[in-house]
């Protein structure tokens, strides 16, 4: 069958790229012809090299120009190599019209995963992420989109928004989400049942990722023992914690940040790397400290000692993940963590039988949904 997937594939974000890769890889392994729809929502502009956010931001863009260019090249190379993108890029006010025209011969359209249904992130519902453009003949499936948190701001979830979402959901053949509790906001709008499924990255084994990860680390890291600090929103407590950890364990801090972070311990900023290097950095790390959902996922898959800092409303994603996999909740530090407890990154043995059961449920959901097209 000809399948199109639509998600946040084109943001310069490791999790977005790798979940896009994983879902396509899994569907392709079933023998389908799978294309990633090259749709760029307005949010994509948040990831442009130059953003109109004032003089200070512009100066930082110029100072980090080389890293910005390397970052863009690394991600775009990964997209071209692994995504099988549609010939046309869809963006702007005419995107829906062209999507409807160009994709009318697709048998199946799948939206998900990532936070495409997080209305606070997208500033309200984005129609193509609900497959608004799909032809009547296409089977519509939602696979593990995340709403992220359990209550949206009213301005992003108005009565009119609810009517639109109810209309779009009515046409789906099957709906799954990454976390059921936040999804109750949408479940109230439709009689169609929601199923909880795994993030696509967990449909694959670690060896699937080792096949695509960078074969070597940057030269300056090849002889270093390091903690990989993937901190999307670093704060002073995280910086202090990492400094102490690096000092006590005699580790280099390897971090990824457009704006340099001033650690006391020896540190290396790898701004500019792509998804393949991100995987290699996790695979070769002594331990991982992050506040990222997907850094947590890959720490688990690669069997790395890790700690994850809580991030407020996004904690539900982390808690759901650890709970599903039967892993210690002590990996997740509370929002108000101030270094008062003596805790270091640690490993929890992944219960492979539990993961296999979860995968089987997610695979059954997809196979059952796809079977509705084959009949």
Tab-separated table of C-alpha atoms in Angstrom:
chain	number	residue	atom	x	y	z
A	1	UNK	CA	0.000	0.000	0.000
A	2	UNK	CA	0.995	3.596	-0.509
A	3	UNK	CA	1.233	5.322	2.860
A	4	UNK	CA	1.910	8.936	3.743
A	5	UNK	CA	2.921	10.032	7.258
A	6	UNK	CA	2.686	13.588	8.542
A	7	UNK	CA	4.403	14.844	11.692
A	8	UNK	CA	7.029	17.315	12.939
A	9	UNK	CA	9.677	15.793	10.696
A	10	UNK	CA	11.419	18.977	9.648
A	11	UNK	CA	12.249	20.681	12.919
A	12	UNK	CA	15.918	20.645	13.839
A	13	UNK	CA	15.186	18.389	16.779
A	14	UNK	CA	16.654	14.920	17.350
A	15	UNK	CA	13.480	13.374	18.746
A	16	UNK	CA	11.344	14.672	15.887
A	17	UNK	CA	13.729	13.293	13.266
A	18	UNK	CA	14.182	9.916	14.927
A	19	UNK	CA	10.493	9.268	15.603
A	20	UNK	CA	9.795	10.103	11.943
A	21	UNK	CA	12.502	7.666	10.886
A	22	UNK	CA	11.245	4.950	13.224
A	23	UNK	CA	7.633	4.976	12.056
A	24	UNK	CA	8.649	4.933	8.394
A	25	UNK	CA	11.208	2.160	9.052
A	26	UNK	CA	8.597	0.016	10.792
A	27	UNK	CA	5.933	0.496	8.105
A	28	UNK	CA	8.455	-0.133	5.348
A	29	UNK	CA	9.471	-3.390	7.043
A	30	UNK	CA	5.864	-4.535	6.527
A	31	UNK	CA	6.329	-4.118	2.771
A	32	UNK	CA	4.561	-0.791	2.265
A	33	UNK	CA	5.604	2.153	0.089
A	34	UNK	CA	5.958	4.859	2.730
A	35	UNK	CA	6.500	8.583	2.134
A	36	UNK	CA	6.988	11.319	4.702
A	37	UNK	CA	4.796	14.254	3.689
A	38	UNK	CA	7.021	17.321	3.541
A	39	UNK	CA	4.573	19.642	5.260
A	40	UNK	CA	6.003	22.681	7.061
A	41	UNK	CA	3.620	24.273	9.513
A	42	UNK	CA	4.152	27.836	10.651
A	43	UNK	CA	5.984	26.431	13.681
A	44	UNK	CA	8.819	25.395	11.371
A	45	UNK	CA	9.818	29.048	11.279
A	46	UNK	CA	10.856	28.671	14.921
A	47	UNK	CA	13.763	26.589	13.683
A	48	UNK	CA	15.094	28.890	10.962
A	49	UNK	CA	18.724	29.945	11.312
A	50	UNK	CA	17.813	33.624	11.502
A	51	UNK	CA	14.775	34.547	13.553
A	52	UNK	CA	13.372	38.015	13.995
A	53	UNK	CA	13.631	38.163	17.756
A	54	UNK	CA	15.646	41.279	18.422
A	55	UNK	CA	19.245	42.432	18.295
A	56	UNK	CA	20.585	40.051	20.968
A	57	UNK	CA	19.190	37.020	19.170
A	58	UNK	CA	20.574	38.239	15.834
A	59	UNK	CA	24.025	38.714	17.324
A	60	UNK	CA	23.898	35.179	18.752
A	61	UNK	CA	22.856	33.856	15.333
A	62	UNK	CA	25.870	35.495	13.726
A	63	UNK	CA	28.284	34.266	16.411
A	64	UNK	CA	27.005	30.711	16.044
A	65	UNK	CA	26.696	30.817	12.255
A	66	UNK	CA	29.082	27.926	11.581
A	67	UNK	CA	27.283	25.680	14.063
A	68	UNK	CA	23.906	26.740	12.661
A	69	UNK	CA	24.949	25.864	9.129
A	70	UNK	CA	26.383	22.509	10.221
A	71	UNK	CA	23.193	21.784	12.127
A	72	UNK	CA	21.006	22.539	9.140
A	73	UNK	CA	23.190	20.471	6.814
A	74	UNK	CA	23.291	17.515	9.243
A	75	UNK	CA	19.537	17.381	9.665
A	76	UNK	CA	18.683	17.919	6.018
A	77	UNK	CA	21.124	15.187	5.014
A	78	UNK	CA	19.376	12.829	7.443
A	79	UNK	CA	15.958	13.753	6.032
A	80	UNK	CA	17.055	13.142	2.462
A	81	UNK	CA	18.675	9.808	3.310
A	82	UNK	CA	15.933	8.235	5.403
A	83	UNK	CA	12.561	9.932	4.933
A	84	UNK	CA	11.575	9.369	1.282
A	85	UNK	CA	10.037	12.843	1.276
A	86	UNK	CA	7.246	13.862	-1.070
A	87	UNK	CA	8.397	15.712	-4.168
A	88	UNK	CA	6.676	18.915	-3.126
A	89	UNK	CA	7.163	20.883	0.079
A	90	UNK	CA	3.822	22.077	1.465
A	91	UNK	CA	3.690	25.325	3.406
A	92	UNK	CA	1.766	28.560	3.584
A	93	UNK	CA	-1.893	29.321	3.007
A	94	UNK	CA	-2.255	27.044	-0.049
A	95	UNK	CA	-0.743	23.970	1.631
A	96	UNK	CA	-4.044	22.168	2.255
A	97	UNK	CA	-5.164	22.666	-1.340
A	98	UNK	CA	-1.964	21.148	-2.755
A	99	UNK	CA	-1.942	18.343	-0.182
A	100	UNK	CA	-5.459	17.338	-1.201
A	101	UNK	CA	-4.567	17.435	-4.901
A	102	UNK	CA	-1.198	15.663	-4.750
A	103	UNK	CA	-2.030	12.959	-2.208
A	104	UNK	CA	-5.408	11.799	-3.503
A	105	UNK	CA	-3.971	8.447	-4.646
A	106	UNK	CA	-2.583	7.455	-1.232
A	107	UNK	CA	-4.218	4.401	0.332
A	108	UNK	CA	-3.415	5.347	3.933
A	109	UNK	CA	-2.542	8.602	5.692
A	110	UNK	CA	-1.078	8.544	9.201
A	111	UNK	CA	-0.623	11.523	11.484
A	112	UNK	CA	1.792	11.222	14.394
A	113	UNK	CA	3.797	10.986	16.486
A	114	UNK	CA	5.430	13.877	18.427
A	115	UNK	CA	3.436	16.812	19.817
A	116	UNK	CA	1.393	17.596	16.696
A	117	UNK	CA	-1.760	17.609	18.848
A	118	UNK	CA	-0.269	19.783	21.598
A	119	UNK	CA	-2.430	22.839	20.900
A	120	UNK	CA	-0.418	25.106	23.181
A	121	UNK	CA	2.679	24.295	21.153
A	122	UNK	CA	0.952	24.816	17.785
A	123	UNK	CA	-1.132	27.803	18.972
A	124	UNK	CA	-4.377	25.990	18.262
A	125	UNK	CA	-5.201	23.032	16.000
A	126	UNK	CA	-3.258	22.762	12.716
A	127	UNK	CA	-5.655	21.217	10.180
A	128	UNK	CA	-3.177	19.063	8.198
A	129	UNK	CA	-2.021	17.405	11.431
A	130	UNK	CA	-5.608	16.104	11.701
A	131	UNK	CA	-5.520	14.883	8.059
A	132	UNK	CA	-8.017	17.523	6.943
A	133	UNK	CA	-6.785	17.158	3.352
A	134	UNK	CA	-7.332	13.387	3.052
A	135	UNK	CA	-9.391	12.016	0.180
A	136	UNK	CA	-12.584	10.124	1.062
A	137	UNK	CA	-10.967	6.936	-0.243
A	138	UNK	CA	-7.965	7.126	2.094
A	139	UNK	CA	-7.833	5.376	5.452
A	140	UNK	CA	-6.965	7.876	8.185
A	141	UNK	CA	-4.978	6.719	11.204
A	142	UNK	CA	-3.549	8.586	14.179
A	143	UNK	CA	-0.465	6.862	15.534
A	144	UNK	CA	0.726	8.099	18.947
A	145	UNK	CA	0.437	11.882	18.637
A	146	UNK	CA	1.050	13.547	21.986
A	147	UNK	CA	-1.127	16.219	23.575
A	148	UNK	CA	1.669	16.535	26.155
A	149	UNK	CA	-0.406	17.937	29.024
A	150	UNK	CA	-3.919	17.612	30.346
A	151	UNK	CA	-5.301	21.146	29.920
A	152	UNK	CA	-4.776	23.609	27.084
A	153	UNK	CA	-4.986	27.368	27.317
A	154	UNK	CA	-8.499	28.498	26.407
A	155	UNK	CA	-7.274	30.647	23.521
A	156	UNK	CA	-5.814	27.521	21.889
A	157	UNK	CA	-8.849	25.301	22.460
A	158	UNK	CA	-11.912	27.409	21.759
A	159	UNK	CA	-15.431	26.143	21.127
A	160	UNK	CA	-14.824	26.581	17.403
A	161	UNK	CA	-11.595	24.578	17.693
A	162	UNK	CA	-13.501	21.800	19.436
A	163	UNK	CA	-16.069	21.675	16.639
A	164	UNK	CA	-13.321	21.407	14.020
A	165	UNK	CA	-11.454	18.705	15.898
A	166	UNK	CA	-14.653	16.695	16.436
A	167	UNK	CA	-15.334	16.873	12.690
A	168	UNK	CA	-11.811	15.731	11.784
A	169	UNK	CA	-11.751	12.897	14.327
A	170	UNK	CA	-15.040	11.553	12.997
A	171	UNK	CA	-13.325	10.538	9.756
A	172	UNK	CA	-10.517	8.511	11.357
A	173	UNK	CA	-10.539	4.733	11.002
A	174	UNK	CA	-8.432	4.314	14.147
A	175	UNK	CA	-6.979	6.662	16.762
A	176	UNK	CA	-4.106	6.068	19.135
A	177	UNK	CA	-2.219	8.525	21.342
A	178	UNK	CA	1.030	8.426	23.266
A	179	UNK	CA	-0.593	9.250	26.624
A	180	UNK	CA	-4.244	8.557	27.390
A	181	UNK	CA	-4.756	10.945	30.299
A	182	UNK	CA	-4.078	14.207	28.413
A	183	UNK	CA	-6.023	12.842	25.434
A	184	UNK	CA	-9.265	12.919	27.402
A	185	UNK	CA	-9.627	16.470	26.095
A	186	UNK	CA	-10.102	15.058	22.593
A	187	UNK	CA	-11.786	11.819	23.609
A	188	UNK	CA	-14.679	13.933	24.921
A	189	UNK	CA	-15.225	15.175	21.351
A	190	UNK	CA	-15.780	11.789	19.697
A	191	UNK	CA	-17.258	8.364	20.336
A	192	UNK	CA	-14.325	6.697	18.598
A	193	UNK	CA	-12.149	4.946	21.193
A	194	UNK	CA	-8.585	6.113	21.794
A	195	UNK	CA	-5.836	3.526	22.298
A	196	UNK	CA	-2.507	4.174	24.020
A	197	UNK	CA	0.487	3.154	21.884
A	198	UNK	CA	4.240	3.458	22.079
A	199	UNK	CA	6.230	6.332	20.689
A	200	UNK	CA	7.510	5.120	17.280
A	201	UNK	CA	11.120	5.143	18.481
A	202	UNK	CA	10.258	2.206	20.762
A	203	UNK	CA	9.019	0.082	17.854
A	204	UNK	CA	12.645	-0.525	16.848
A	205	UNK	CA	15.535	-2.277	18.596
A	206	UNK	CA	18.808	-0.628	19.540
A	207	UNK	CA	20.536	-2.435	16.678
A	208	UNK	CA	18.261	-0.626	14.231
A	209	UNK	CA	19.677	2.634	15.552
A	210	UNK	CA	23.272	1.454	15.619
A	211	UNK	CA	22.919	0.882	11.869
A	212	UNK	CA	22.304	4.593	11.295
A	213	UNK	CA	24.357	6.230	14.064
A	214	UNK	CA	27.670	7.948	13.325
A	215	UNK	CA	30.510	5.472	13.241
A	216	UNK	CA	32.924	7.788	15.034
A	217	UNK	CA	32.708	10.527	17.626
A	218	UNK	CA	34.224	13.960	16.952
A	219	UNK	CA	38.023	13.761	17.313
A	220	UNK	CA	38.078	15.868	20.465
A	221	UNK	CA	35.878	13.292	22.243
A	222	UNK	CA	37.363	9.979	21.146
A	223	UNK	CA	39.620	9.642	24.201
A	224	UNK	CA	37.237	11.295	26.688
A	225	UNK	CA	34.940	9.796	29.295
A	226	UNK	CA	31.923	12.048	29.335
A	227	UNK	CA	28.435	12.731	30.575
A	228	UNK	CA	26.112	13.647	27.722
A	229	UNK	CA	24.080	16.602	28.985
A	230	UNK	CA	21.181	17.009	26.587
A	231	UNK	CA	19.397	19.854	28.313
A	232	UNK	CA	16.755	21.551	26.183
A	233	UNK	CA	16.109	24.158	28.872
A	234	UNK	CA	19.186	24.333	31.117
A	235	UNK	CA	18.928	26.185	34.396
A	236	UNK	CA	21.349	26.983	37.182
A	237	UNK	CA	20.421	23.862	39.178
A	238	UNK	CA	21.144	21.608	36.210
A	239	UNK	CA	24.439	23.378	35.545
A	240	UNK	CA	25.463	23.042	39.194
A	241	UNK	CA	24.420	19.398	39.288
A	242	UNK	CA	26.373	18.555	36.136
A	243	UNK	CA	29.465	20.391	37.379
A	244	UNK	CA	29.451	18.359	40.591
A	245	UNK	CA	28.797	15.082	38.765
A	246	UNK	CA	31.597	15.728	36.258
A	247	UNK	CA	34.024	16.696	39.029
A	248	UNK	CA	33.238	13.665	41.184
A	249	UNK	CA	33.469	11.193	38.298
A	250	UNK	CA	36.269	12.956	36.386
A	251	UNK	CA	34.061	13.318	33.312
A	252	UNK	CA	33.929	15.831	30.496
A	253	UNK	CA	30.531	17.493	30.065
A	254	UNK	CA	29.380	17.119	26.455
A	255	UNK	CA	26.441	19.415	25.791
A	256	UNK	CA	24.407	20.770	22.885
A	257	UNK	CA	23.490	24.441	22.982
A	258	UNK	CA	23.407	27.361	20.604
A	259	UNK	CA	24.299	29.622	23.517
A	260	UNK	CA	27.479	28.463	25.312
A	261	UNK	CA	26.952	27.223	28.867
A	262	UNK	CA	29.651	28.235	31.314
A	263	UNK	CA	30.474	25.084	33.238
A	264	UNK	CA	33.335	25.026	35.716
A	265	UNK	CA	34.270	21.490	34.673
A	266	UNK	CA	35.815	20.757	31.300
A	267	UNK	CA	33.055	20.872	28.695
A	268	UNK	CA	32.593	20.495	24.948
A	269	UNK	CA	29.693	22.034	23.018
A	270	UNK	CA	28.609	19.853	20.070
A	271	UNK	CA	26.163	22.364	18.572
A	272	UNK	CA	25.836	21.555	14.872
A	273	UNK	CA	25.588	17.762	15.069
A	274	UNK	CA	22.747	15.766	13.519
A	275	UNK	CA	20.626	12.757	14.596
A	276	UNK	CA	23.300	10.191	13.675
A	277	UNK	CA	25.845	11.887	15.955
A	278	UNK	CA	23.241	12.273	18.716
A	279	UNK	CA	22.767	8.494	18.799
A	280	UNK	CA	26.517	7.875	18.846
A	281	UNK	CA	26.964	10.308	21.737
A	282	UNK	CA	24.396	8.432	23.811
A	283	UNK	CA	25.866	5.045	22.879
A	284	UNK	CA	29.367	6.052	23.993
A	285	UNK	CA	28.463	8.149	27.055
A	286	UNK	CA	29.350	7.184	30.609
A	287	UNK	CA	25.876	8.463	31.557
A	288	UNK	CA	23.152	10.811	30.302
A	289	UNK	CA	21.493	13.744	32.062
A	290	UNK	CA	18.623	15.417	30.218
A	291	UNK	CA	15.198	16.996	30.390
A	292	UNK	CA	14.209	15.486	27.059
A	293	UNK	CA	11.659	12.737	26.402
A	294	UNK	CA	13.599	11.221	23.528
A	295	UNK	CA	16.983	11.458	25.235
A	296	UNK	CA	15.317	9.421	27.993
A	297	UNK	CA	13.983	6.901	25.442
A	298	UNK	CA	17.389	6.366	23.870
A	299	UNK	CA	19.163	6.196	27.222
A	300	UNK	CA	16.813	3.317	28.051
A	301	UNK	CA	17.262	1.558	24.700
A	302	UNK	CA	21.051	1.865	24.864
A	303	UNK	CA	21.098	0.730	28.501
A	304	UNK	CA	22.770	3.877	29.820
A	305	UNK	CA	22.724	5.200	33.377
A	306	UNK	CA	20.526	8.298	33.234
A	307	UNK	CA	18.615	10.962	35.103
A	308	UNK	CA	15.855	13.135	33.683
A	309	UNK	CA	15.006	16.547	35.117
A	310	UNK	CA	11.295	17.260	35.385
A	311	UNK	CA	9.820	19.938	33.131
A	312	UNK	CA	6.482	20.893	34.642
A	313	UNK	CA	3.484	19.991	32.498
A	314	UNK	CA	5.611	17.735	30.274
A	315	UNK	CA	6.276	15.382	33.184
A	316	UNK	CA	3.292	13.246	32.195
A	317	UNK	CA	5.181	12.028	29.132
A	318	UNK	CA	8.186	10.990	31.217
A	319	UNK	CA	6.094	9.379	33.942
A	320	UNK	CA	4.022	7.455	31.400
A	321	UNK	CA	7.159	6.199	29.668
A	322	UNK	CA	8.856	4.982	32.862
A	323	UNK	CA	5.626	3.471	34.160
A	324	UNK	CA	4.960	1.560	30.933
A	325	UNK	CA	8.449	0.090	30.947
A	326	UNK	CA	8.361	-0.777	34.637
A	327	UNK	CA	11.386	1.383	35.374
A	328	UNK	CA	12.185	3.241	38.570
A	329	UNK	CA	10.463	6.609	38.862
A	330	UNK	CA	13.618	7.785	40.679
A	331	UNK	CA	15.104	8.416	37.226
A	332	UNK	CA	12.778	11.438	37.018
A	333	UNK	CA	13.817	14.316	39.256
A	334	UNK	CA	11.055	16.576	40.598
A	335	UNK	CA	10.478	20.054	39.188
A	336	UNK	CA	11.734	21.613	42.400
A	337	UNK	CA	14.939	19.574	42.572
A	338	UNK	CA	17.641	21.688	44.171
A	339	UNK	CA	20.428	19.156	44.568
A	340	UNK	CA	19.386	18.358	48.104
A	341	UNK	CA	19.390	14.603	47.572
A	342	UNK	CA	22.466	12.592	46.717
A	343	UNK	CA	21.387	10.953	43.481
A	344	UNK	CA	23.481	10.086	40.447
A	345	UNK	CA	22.551	8.629	37.047
A	346	UNK	CA	21.831	4.935	37.363
A	347	UNK	CA	20.746	2.054	35.176
A	348	UNK	CA	17.488	0.154	35.447
A	349	UNK	CA	17.398	-3.163	33.676
A	350	UNK	CA	14.885	-2.853	30.870
A	351	UNK	CA	12.241	-5.546	31.143
A	352	UNK	CA	12.446	-6.827	27.582
A	353	UNK	CA	9.332	-8.967	27.980
A	354	UNK	CA	7.313	-5.916	29.057
A	355	UNK	CA	8.624	-3.899	26.115
A	356	UNK	CA	7.789	-6.788	23.780
A	357	UNK	CA	4.221	-6.854	25.074
A	358	UNK	CA	3.854	-3.106	24.598
A	359	UNK	CA	5.276	-3.363	21.093
A	360	UNK	CA	2.881	-6.181	20.288
A	361	UNK	CA	-0.088	-4.040	21.330
A	362	UNK	CA	1.152	-1.104	19.248
A	363	UNK	CA	1.846	-3.361	16.267
A	364	UNK	CA	-1.606	-4.903	16.569
A	365	UNK	CA	-3.154	-1.444	16.530
A	366	UNK	CA	-1.312	-0.523	13.327
A	367	UNK	CA	-1.878	-3.853	11.618
A	368	UNK	CA	-5.575	-3.813	12.460
A	369	UNK	CA	-5.946	-0.241	11.191
A	370	UNK	CA	-4.080	-1.015	7.979
A	371	UNK	CA	-6.171	-4.153	7.446
A	372	UNK	CA	-9.265	-1.971	7.126
A	373	UNK	CA	-7.779	-0.634	3.900
A	374	UNK	CA	-6.813	-4.027	2.509
A	375	UNK	CA	-10.344	-5.429	2.790
